[in-house]
Coordinates of C-alpha atoms and ligand atoms in Angstrom, one line a residue:
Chain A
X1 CA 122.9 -24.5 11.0
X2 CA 126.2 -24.8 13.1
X3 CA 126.8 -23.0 16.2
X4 CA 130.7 -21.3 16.4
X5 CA 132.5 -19.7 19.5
X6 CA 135.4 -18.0 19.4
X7 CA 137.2 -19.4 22.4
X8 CA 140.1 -16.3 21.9
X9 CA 136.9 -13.9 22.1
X10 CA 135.0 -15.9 25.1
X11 CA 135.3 -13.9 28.5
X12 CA 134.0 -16.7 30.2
X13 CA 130.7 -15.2 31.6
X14 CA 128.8 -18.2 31.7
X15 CA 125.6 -16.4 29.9
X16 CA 125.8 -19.2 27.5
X17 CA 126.0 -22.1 29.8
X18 CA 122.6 -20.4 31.5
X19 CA 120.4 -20.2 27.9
X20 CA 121.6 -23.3 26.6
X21 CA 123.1 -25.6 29.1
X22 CA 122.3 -28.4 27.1
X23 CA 124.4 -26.4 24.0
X24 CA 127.3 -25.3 25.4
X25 CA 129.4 -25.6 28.6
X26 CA 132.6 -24.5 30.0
X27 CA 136.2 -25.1 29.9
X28 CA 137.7 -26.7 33.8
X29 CA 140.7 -25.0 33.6
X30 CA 139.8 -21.2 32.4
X31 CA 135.3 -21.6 32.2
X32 CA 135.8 -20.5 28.4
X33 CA 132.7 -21.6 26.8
X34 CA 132.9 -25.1 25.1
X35 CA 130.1 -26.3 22.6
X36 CA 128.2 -29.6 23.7
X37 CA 126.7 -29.9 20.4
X38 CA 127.6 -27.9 17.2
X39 CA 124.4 -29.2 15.7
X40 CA 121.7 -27.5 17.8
X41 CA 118.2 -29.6 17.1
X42 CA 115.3 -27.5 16.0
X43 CA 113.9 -26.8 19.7
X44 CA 117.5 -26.1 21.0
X45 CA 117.1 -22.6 18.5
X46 CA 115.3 -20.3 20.8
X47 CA 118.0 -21.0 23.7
X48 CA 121.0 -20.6 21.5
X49 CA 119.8 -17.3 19.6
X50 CA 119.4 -16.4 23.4
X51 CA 122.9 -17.3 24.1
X52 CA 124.0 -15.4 21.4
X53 CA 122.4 -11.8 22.3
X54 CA 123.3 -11.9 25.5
X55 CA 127.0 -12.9 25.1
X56 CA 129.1 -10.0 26.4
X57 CA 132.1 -11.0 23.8
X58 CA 129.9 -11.4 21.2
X59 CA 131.5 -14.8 20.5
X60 CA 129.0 -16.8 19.4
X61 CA 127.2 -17.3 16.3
X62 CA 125.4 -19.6 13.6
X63 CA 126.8 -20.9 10.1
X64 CA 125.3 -22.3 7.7
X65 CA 126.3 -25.9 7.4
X66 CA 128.1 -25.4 3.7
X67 CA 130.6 -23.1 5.0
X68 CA 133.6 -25.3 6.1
Chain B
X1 CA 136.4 19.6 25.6
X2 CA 135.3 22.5 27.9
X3 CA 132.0 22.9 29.8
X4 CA 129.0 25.3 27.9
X5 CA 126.4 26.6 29.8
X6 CA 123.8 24.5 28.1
X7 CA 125.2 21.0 28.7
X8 CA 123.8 19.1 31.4
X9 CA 125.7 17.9 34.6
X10 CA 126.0 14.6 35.0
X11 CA 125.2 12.5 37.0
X12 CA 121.8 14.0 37.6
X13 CA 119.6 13.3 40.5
X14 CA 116.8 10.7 41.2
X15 CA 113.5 12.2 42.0
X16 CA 113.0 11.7 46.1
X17 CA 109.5 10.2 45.2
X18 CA 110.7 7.9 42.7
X19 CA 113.7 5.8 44.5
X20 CA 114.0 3.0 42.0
X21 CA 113.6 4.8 39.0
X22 CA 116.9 6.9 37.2
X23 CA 117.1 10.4 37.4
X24 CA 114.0 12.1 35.2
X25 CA 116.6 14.3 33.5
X26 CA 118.7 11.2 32.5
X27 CA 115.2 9.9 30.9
X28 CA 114.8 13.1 29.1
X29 CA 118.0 12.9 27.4
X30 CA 117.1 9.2 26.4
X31 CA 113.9 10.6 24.7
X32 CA 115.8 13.2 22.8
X33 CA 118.8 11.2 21.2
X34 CA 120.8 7.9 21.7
X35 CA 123.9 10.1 21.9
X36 CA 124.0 13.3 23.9
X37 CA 126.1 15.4 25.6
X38 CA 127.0 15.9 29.1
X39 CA 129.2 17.5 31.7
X40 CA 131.6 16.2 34.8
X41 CA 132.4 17.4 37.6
X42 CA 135.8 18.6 36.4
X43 CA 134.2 20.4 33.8
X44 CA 134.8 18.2 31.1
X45 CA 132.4 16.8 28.4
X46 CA 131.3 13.7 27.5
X47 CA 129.1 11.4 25.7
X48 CA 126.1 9.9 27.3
X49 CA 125.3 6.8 25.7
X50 CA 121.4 6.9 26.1
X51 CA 119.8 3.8 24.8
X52 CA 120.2 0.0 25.8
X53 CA 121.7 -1.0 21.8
X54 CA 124.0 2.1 21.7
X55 CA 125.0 0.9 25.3
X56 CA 125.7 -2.7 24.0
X57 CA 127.5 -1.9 20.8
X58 CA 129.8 0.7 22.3
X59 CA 130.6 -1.7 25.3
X60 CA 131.5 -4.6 23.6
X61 CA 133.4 -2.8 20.8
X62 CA 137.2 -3.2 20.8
X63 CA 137.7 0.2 20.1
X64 CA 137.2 1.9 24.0
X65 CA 139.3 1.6 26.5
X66 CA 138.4 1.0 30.5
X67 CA 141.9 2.3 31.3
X68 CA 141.2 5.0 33.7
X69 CA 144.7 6.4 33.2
X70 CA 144.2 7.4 29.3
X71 CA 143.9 10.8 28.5
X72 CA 139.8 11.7 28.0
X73 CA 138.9 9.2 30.4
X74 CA 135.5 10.2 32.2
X75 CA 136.5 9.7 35.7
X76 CA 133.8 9.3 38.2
X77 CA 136.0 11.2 41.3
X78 CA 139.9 12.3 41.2
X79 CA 142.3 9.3 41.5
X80 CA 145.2 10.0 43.5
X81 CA 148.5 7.7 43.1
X82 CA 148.9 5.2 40.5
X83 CA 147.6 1.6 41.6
X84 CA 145.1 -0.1 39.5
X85 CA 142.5 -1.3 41.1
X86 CA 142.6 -4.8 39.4
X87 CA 141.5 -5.9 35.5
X88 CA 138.5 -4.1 35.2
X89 CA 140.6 -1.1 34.4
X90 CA 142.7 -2.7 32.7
X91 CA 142.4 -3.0 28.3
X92 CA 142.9 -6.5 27.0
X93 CA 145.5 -8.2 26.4
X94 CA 146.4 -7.8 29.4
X95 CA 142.9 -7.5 30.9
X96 CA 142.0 -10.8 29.2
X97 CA 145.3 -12.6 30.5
X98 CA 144.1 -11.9 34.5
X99 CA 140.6 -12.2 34.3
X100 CA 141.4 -15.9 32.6
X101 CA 143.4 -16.5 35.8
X102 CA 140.8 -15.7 37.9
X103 CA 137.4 -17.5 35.9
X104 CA 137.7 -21.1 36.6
X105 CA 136.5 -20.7 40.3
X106 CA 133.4 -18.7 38.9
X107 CA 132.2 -21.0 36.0
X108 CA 128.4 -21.8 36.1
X109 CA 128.3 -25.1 37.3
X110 CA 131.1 -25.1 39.7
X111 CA 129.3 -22.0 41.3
X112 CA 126.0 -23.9 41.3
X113 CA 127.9 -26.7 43.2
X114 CA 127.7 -24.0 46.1
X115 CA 124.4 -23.6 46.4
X116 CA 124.1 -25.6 49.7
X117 CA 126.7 -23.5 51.7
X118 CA 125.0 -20.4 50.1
X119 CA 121.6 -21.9 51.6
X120 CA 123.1 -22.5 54.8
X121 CA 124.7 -19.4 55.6
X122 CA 121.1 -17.7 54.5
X123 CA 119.4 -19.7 56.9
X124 CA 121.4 -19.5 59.9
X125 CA 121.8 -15.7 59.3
X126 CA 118.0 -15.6 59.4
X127 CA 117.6 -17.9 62.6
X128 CA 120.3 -14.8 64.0
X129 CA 118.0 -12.1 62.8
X130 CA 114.3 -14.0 64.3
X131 CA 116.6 -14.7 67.3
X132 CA 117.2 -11.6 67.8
X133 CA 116.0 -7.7 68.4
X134 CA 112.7 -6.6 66.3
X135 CA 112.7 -4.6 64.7
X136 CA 116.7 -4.4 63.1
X137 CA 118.8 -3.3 60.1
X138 CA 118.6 -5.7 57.7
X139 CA 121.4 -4.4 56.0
X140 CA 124.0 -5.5 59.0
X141 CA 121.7 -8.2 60.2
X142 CA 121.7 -10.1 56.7
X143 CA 122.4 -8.2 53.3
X144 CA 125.7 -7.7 54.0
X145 CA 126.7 -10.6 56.3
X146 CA 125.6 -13.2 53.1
X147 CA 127.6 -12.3 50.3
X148 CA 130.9 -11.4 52.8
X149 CA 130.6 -15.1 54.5
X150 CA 130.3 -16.3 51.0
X151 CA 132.9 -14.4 49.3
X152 CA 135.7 -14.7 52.1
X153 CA 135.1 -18.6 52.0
X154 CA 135.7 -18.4 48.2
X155 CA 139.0 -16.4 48.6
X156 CA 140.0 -17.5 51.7
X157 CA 139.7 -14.6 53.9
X158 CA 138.8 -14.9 57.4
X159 CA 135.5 -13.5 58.3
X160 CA 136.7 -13.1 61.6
X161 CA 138.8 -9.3 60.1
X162 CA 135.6 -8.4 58.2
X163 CA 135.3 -5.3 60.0
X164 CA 138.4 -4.3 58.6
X165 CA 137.4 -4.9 55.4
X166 CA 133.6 -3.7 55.2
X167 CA 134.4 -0.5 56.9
X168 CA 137.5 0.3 54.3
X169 CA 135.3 -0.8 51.3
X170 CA 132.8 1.2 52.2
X171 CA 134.7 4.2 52.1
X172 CA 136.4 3.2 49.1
X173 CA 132.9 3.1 47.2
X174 CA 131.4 6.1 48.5
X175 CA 132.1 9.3 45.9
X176 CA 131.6 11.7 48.7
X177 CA 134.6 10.8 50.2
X178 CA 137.8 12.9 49.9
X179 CA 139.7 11.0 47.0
X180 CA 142.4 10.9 49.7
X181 CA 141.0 8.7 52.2
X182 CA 139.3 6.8 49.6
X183 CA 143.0 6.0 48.3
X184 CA 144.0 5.0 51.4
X185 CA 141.0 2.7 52.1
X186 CA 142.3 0.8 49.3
X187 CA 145.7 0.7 50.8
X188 CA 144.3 -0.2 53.6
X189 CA 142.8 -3.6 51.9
X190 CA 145.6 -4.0 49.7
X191 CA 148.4 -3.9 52.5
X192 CA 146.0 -6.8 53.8
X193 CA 145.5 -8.9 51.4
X194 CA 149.4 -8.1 50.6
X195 CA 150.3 -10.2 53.9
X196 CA 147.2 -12.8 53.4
X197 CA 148.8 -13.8 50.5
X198 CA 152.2 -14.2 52.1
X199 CA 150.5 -16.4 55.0
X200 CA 148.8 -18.4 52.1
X201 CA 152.5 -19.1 50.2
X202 CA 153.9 -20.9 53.7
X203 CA 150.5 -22.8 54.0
X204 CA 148.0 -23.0 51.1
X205 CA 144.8 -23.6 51.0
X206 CA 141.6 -24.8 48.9
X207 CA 140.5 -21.3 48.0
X208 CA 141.4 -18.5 45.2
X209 CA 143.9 -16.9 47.1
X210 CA 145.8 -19.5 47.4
X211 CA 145.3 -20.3 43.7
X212 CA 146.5 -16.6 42.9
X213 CA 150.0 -17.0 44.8
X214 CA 150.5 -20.2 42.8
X215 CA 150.4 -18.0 39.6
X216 CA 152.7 -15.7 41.6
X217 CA 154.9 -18.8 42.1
X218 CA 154.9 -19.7 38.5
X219 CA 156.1 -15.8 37.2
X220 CA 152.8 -15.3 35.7
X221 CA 151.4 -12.5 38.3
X222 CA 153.4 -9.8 40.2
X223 CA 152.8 -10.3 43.8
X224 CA 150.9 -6.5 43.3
X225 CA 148.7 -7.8 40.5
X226 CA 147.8 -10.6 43.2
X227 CA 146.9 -8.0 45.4
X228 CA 144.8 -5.8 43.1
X229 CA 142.8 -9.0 41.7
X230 CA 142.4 -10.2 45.5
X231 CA 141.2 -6.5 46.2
X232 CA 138.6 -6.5 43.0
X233 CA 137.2 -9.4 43.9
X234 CA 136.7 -8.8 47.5
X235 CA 135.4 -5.1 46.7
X236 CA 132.7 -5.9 44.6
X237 CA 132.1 -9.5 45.8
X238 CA 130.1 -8.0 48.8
X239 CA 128.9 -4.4 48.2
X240 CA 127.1 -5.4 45.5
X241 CA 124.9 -8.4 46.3
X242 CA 124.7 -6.8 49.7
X243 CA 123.0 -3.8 47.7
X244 CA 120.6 -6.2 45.8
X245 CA 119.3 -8.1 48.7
X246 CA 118.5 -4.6 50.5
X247 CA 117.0 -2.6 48.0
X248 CA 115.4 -5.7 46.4
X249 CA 113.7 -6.2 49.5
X250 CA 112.7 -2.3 49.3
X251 CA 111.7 -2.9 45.9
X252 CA 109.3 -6.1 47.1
X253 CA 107.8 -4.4 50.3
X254 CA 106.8 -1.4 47.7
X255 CA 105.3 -3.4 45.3
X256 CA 103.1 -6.1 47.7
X257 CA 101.2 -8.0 44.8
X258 CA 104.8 -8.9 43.1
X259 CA 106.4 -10.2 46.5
X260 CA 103.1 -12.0 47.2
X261 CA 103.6 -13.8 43.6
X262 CA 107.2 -14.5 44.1
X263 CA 106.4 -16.1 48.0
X264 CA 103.9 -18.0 46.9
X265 CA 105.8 -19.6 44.1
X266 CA 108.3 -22.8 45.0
X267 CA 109.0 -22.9 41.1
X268 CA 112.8 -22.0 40.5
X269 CA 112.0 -21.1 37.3
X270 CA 110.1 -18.0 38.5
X271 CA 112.8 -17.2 41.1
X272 CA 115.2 -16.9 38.5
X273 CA 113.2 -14.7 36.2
X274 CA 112.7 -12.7 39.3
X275 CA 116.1 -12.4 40.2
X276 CA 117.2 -11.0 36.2
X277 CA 113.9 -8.8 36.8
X278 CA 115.1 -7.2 39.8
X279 CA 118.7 -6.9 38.5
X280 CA 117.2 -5.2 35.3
X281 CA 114.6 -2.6 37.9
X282 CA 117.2 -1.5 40.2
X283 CA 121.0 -1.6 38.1
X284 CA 122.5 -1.4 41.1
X285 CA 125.9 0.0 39.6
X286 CA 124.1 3.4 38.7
X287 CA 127.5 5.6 37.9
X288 CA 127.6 4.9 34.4
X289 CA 130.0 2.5 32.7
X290 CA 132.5 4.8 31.7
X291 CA 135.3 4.3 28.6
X292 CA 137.3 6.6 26.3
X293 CA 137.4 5.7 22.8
X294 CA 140.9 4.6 20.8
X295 CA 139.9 5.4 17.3
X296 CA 136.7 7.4 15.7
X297 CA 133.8 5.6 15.9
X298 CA 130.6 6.3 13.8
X299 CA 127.3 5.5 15.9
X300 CA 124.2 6.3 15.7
X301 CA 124.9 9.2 13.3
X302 CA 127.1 10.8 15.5
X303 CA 131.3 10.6 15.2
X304 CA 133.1 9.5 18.9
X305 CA 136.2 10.8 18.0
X306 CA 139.4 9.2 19.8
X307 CA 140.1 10.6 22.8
X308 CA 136.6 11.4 23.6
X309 CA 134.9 10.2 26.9
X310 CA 131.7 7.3 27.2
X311 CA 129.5 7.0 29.4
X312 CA 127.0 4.1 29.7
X313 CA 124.1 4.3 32.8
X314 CA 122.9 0.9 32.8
X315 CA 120.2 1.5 35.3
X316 CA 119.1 4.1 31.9
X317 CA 119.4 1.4 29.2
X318 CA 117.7 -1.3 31.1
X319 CA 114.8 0.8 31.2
X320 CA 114.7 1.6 27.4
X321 CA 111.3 1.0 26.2
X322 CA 112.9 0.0 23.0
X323 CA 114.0 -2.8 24.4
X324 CA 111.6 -3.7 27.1
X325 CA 108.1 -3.4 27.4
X326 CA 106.7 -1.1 30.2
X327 CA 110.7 -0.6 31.4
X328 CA 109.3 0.9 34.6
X329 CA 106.7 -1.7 36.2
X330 CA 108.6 -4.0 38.3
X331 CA 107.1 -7.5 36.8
X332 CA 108.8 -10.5 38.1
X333 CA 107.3 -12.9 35.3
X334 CA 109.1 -10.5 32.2
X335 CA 111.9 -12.1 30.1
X336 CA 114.6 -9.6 31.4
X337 CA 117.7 -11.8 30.9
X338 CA 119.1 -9.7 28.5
X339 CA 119.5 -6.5 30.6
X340 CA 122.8 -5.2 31.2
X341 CA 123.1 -5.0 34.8
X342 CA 126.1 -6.7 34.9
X343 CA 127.4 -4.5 32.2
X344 CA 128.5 -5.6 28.8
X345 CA 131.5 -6.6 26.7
X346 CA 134.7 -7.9 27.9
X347 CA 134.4 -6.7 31.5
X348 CA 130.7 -7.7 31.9
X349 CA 130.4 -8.7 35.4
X350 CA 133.0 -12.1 36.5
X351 CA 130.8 -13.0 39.2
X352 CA 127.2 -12.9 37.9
X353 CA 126.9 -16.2 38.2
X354 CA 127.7 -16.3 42.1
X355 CA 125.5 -12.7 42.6
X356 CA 122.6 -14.6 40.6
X357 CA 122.9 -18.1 42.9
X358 CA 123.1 -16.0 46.0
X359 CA 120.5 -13.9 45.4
X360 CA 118.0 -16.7 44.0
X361 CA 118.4 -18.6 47.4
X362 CA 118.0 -14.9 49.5
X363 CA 114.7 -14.1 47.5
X364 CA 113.9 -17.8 47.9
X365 CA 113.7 -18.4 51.5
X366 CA 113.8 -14.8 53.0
X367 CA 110.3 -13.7 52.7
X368 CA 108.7 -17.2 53.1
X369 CA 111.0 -17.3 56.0
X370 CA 109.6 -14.1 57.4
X371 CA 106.5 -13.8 55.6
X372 CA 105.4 -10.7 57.8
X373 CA 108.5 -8.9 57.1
X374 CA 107.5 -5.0 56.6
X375 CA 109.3 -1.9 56.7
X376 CA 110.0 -0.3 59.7
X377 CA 109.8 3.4 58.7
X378 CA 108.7 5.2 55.8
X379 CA 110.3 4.9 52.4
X380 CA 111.2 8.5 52.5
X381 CA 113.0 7.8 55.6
X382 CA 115.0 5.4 54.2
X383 CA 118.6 6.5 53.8
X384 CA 119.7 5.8 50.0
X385 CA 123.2 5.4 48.5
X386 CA 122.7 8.5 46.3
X387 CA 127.0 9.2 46.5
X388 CA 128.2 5.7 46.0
X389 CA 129.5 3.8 43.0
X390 CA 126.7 1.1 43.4
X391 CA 123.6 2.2 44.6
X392 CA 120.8 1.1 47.6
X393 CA 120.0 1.9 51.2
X394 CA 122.8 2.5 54.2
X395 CA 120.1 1.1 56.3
X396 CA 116.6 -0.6 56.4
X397 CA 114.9 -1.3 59.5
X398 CA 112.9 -3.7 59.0
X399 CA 110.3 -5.7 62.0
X400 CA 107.9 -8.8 61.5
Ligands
HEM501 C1 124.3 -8.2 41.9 C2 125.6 -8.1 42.1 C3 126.5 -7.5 41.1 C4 126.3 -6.6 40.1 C5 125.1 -5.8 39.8 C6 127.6 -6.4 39.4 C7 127.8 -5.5 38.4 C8 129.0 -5.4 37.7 C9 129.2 -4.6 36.5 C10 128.2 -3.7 35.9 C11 130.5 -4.8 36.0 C12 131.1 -4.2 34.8 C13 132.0 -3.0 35.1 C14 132.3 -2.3 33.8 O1 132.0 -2.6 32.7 O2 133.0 -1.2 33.9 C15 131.1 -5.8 36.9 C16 132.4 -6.2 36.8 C17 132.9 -7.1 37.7 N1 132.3 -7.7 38.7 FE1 130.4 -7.6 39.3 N2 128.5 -7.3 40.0 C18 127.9 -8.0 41.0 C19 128.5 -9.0 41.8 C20 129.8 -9.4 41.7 C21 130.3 -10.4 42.5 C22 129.6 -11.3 43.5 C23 131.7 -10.5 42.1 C24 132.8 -11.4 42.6 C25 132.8 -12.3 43.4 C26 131.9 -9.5 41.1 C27 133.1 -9.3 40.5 C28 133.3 -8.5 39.4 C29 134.6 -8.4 38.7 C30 135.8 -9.0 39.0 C31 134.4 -7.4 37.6 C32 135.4 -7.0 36.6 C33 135.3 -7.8 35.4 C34 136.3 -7.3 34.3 O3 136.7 -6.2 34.3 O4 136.6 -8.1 33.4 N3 130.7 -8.9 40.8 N4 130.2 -6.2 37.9
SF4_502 S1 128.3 -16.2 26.8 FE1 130.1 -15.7 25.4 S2 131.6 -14.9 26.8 FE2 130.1 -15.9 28.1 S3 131.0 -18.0 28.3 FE3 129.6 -18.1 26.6 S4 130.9 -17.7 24.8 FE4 132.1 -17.1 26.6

């Protein structure tokens, strides 16, 4: 699976960086959410599906690794 | 939409005996649909969004609008002139464009990089309080001193006027208040931060005003849209964290075996699971996040048509059994991160990562600091916020 967030979408709440902060991080200039690693490994899961109910802009999700 | 006899008033009020817990009849209506219907004070109808999913799906959906000036709007008091309070009544684009301006200074880590001023200020204010007369208010002696040293030292406002600016915020956030003087509170704070801003264009300095009046210098903010962001985020930088350490504290003293567990522990794991609990138990922000919807919107078998008021009690959802288990025992060790305290959707709260920081050093060192802190009264004694936009006590004397 591959982790995508919609920087446009991304209201910088910093919910992700707190689930995941090994995942994803956040931008200097603005604190919009940057990933750390597209690939999450197998125990990263949990924290990143947690990332991605509680982000408020509901910018985050998972792809399989087919779609381009 | 006019009023019928049968539709409830909202808001409706907390049971006396009950202080933490949302109004009974607000429960009721969350038993009997996730959409109902209820009634403002100007006699207008609305839709009471129930349910913590509801809550989240209508609150991050592009189709409402948190623009208090649209037509159907369910307005929590009368608004009198035409200034916005800052971007969180304001839709995006344009709500996206300020709140961008104004995120950098509260990303995770460079709020985290704070965490020994916040600690400091904590500490000192609590040698103050053991210094001095016992028993006191802890609401003047600490909950409201630590997030207003914080917050000024962030924007750059001197503590030195925050008389000035506690007393005019506190009468901008209480509904009671003839929507007159609560106007001119805001004026008051505005006209302020108007000339801070001024002072900080002929000699800037390392804090967010400062930033601000460089995006005024670079065309990208009206010198009012500084004022109103300066304004927002002096508002509710302090009233509400000040709220959360009070009634939190409450909230602990009531429930002994819970503030036993959370003293005892050093582990900031469990600090921070406490801290999301609490936020989740008490949803401080108790008046409903309100929104009119832009287009129809099917939910929950019911049709919002456009035009039609939303409101959203987050202190209602967080205590949705469908979504947490036992929503009304106070249990520090819960997973309760995904309440909605802070709101949800585009405006969810800019400075939860600050409130969370400032609040896991207060529950941190305040009762092992004071670990025979009690009441000083009885709980019914206690004066509660039941008439202001963010909810918890005007007072609590407190000895040790
Ligand atoms: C425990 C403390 C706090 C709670 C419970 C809280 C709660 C909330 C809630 C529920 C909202 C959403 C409003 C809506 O959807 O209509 C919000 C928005 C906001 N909060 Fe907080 N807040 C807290 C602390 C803070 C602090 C410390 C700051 C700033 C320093 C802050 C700044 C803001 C701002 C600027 C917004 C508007 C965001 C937007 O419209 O995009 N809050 N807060
Ligand atoms: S949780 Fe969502 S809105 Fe918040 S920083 Fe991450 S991507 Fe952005």
């Amino acid at each position: 699976m591959r982790i995508v967030v919609d920087q446009d979408r991304c209201v910088a709440s910093g919910q992700c960086v707190m689930a995941a902060e090994e995942v994803f991080d956040q931008r200097d200039e603005d604190g919009v959410a940057v990933l750390l690693t597209p690939q999450p490994a197998d125990d990263q899961l949990g924290d990143v599906q947690q990332a991605i109910t509680v982000c408020p802009a509901r910018a985050i999700w998972l792809e399989p690794d087919s779609v381009a | 939409m006019t009023n019928t006899t049968t539709t409830p008033q909202y808001p409706m009020a907390r049971d006396a005996r009950c202080p933490f817990d949302p109004a009974p009849a607000l429960h009721d209506q969350q038993e009997q649909a996730p959409l109902t219907k209820v009634c403002i004070w100007n006699g207008t109808t609305h839709w009471l969004v129930t349910r913590y999913e509801e809550q989240r799906a209508l609150l991050a959906d592009p189709r409402v609008s948190a623009d208090v000036f649209r037509d159907g709007f369910p307005l929590a008091a009368p608004i009198v002139g035409n200034r916005r309070p800052g971007f969180i009544v304001q839709d995006d684009p344009e709500h996206a464009r300020l709140r961008r301006m104004v995120t950098a200074p509260f990303a995770v880590k460079r709020i985290q990089a704070m965490r020994p001023a916040i600690q400091k200020i904590t500490d000192d204010l609590i040698d103050d309080l053991l210094a001095g007369p016992n028993p006191a208010d802890l609401v003047e002696a600490f909950a409201l001193p630590v997030p207003s040293l914080v917050i000024c030292d962030l924007l750059g406002v001197p503590y030195t006027d925050h008389e000035f600016f506690q007393q005019n915020s506190k009468t901008l956030i209480r509904l009671s208040v003839p929507p007159e003087e609560r106007a001119a509170a805001a004026q008051n704070v505005r006209g302020y931060l108007t000339d801070l801003l001024a002072q900080k264009a002929r000699r800037p300095g390392d804090d967010l005003l400062s930033m601000l009046v460089g995006r005024v210098e670079a065309g990208e903010l009206t010198p009012d849209d500084a004022a109103g962001v300066g304004l927002l985020l002096l508002i509710a930088g302090h009233e509400t964290t000040a709220n959360m350490i009070a009634l939190g504290t409450l909230a602990l003293l009531q429930n002994p075996e819970q503030l036993a567990l959370l003293r005892g522990s050093d582990d900031p794991k469990l600090v921070a699971s406490a801290v999301e609990e609490l936020l989740r138990y008490l949803s401080i922000t108790h008046n409903g996040r309100r929104r009119v919807a832009l287009e129809d919107i099917d939910i929950a078998g019911e049709t919002i048509r456009a035009g039609e008021g939303i409101i959203c009690p987050n202190e209602l959802g967080n205590r949705d059994p469908r979504a947490f288990a036992a929503p009304d025992d106070l249990d520090l060790t819960r997973d309760a991160r995904h309440h909605v305290a802070f709101g949800f959707g585009v405006h969810q709260c800019l400075g939860q990562p600050l409130a969370r920081l400032e609040l896991q050093v207060v529950y941190s060192t305040l009762y092992r600091r004071i670990p025979t802190l009690r009441l000083a009264t009885t709980v019914d004694a206690v004066p509660f916020k039941n008439d202001g936009v963010v909810y918890g006590v005007y007072e609590l004397p407190v000895a040790w």
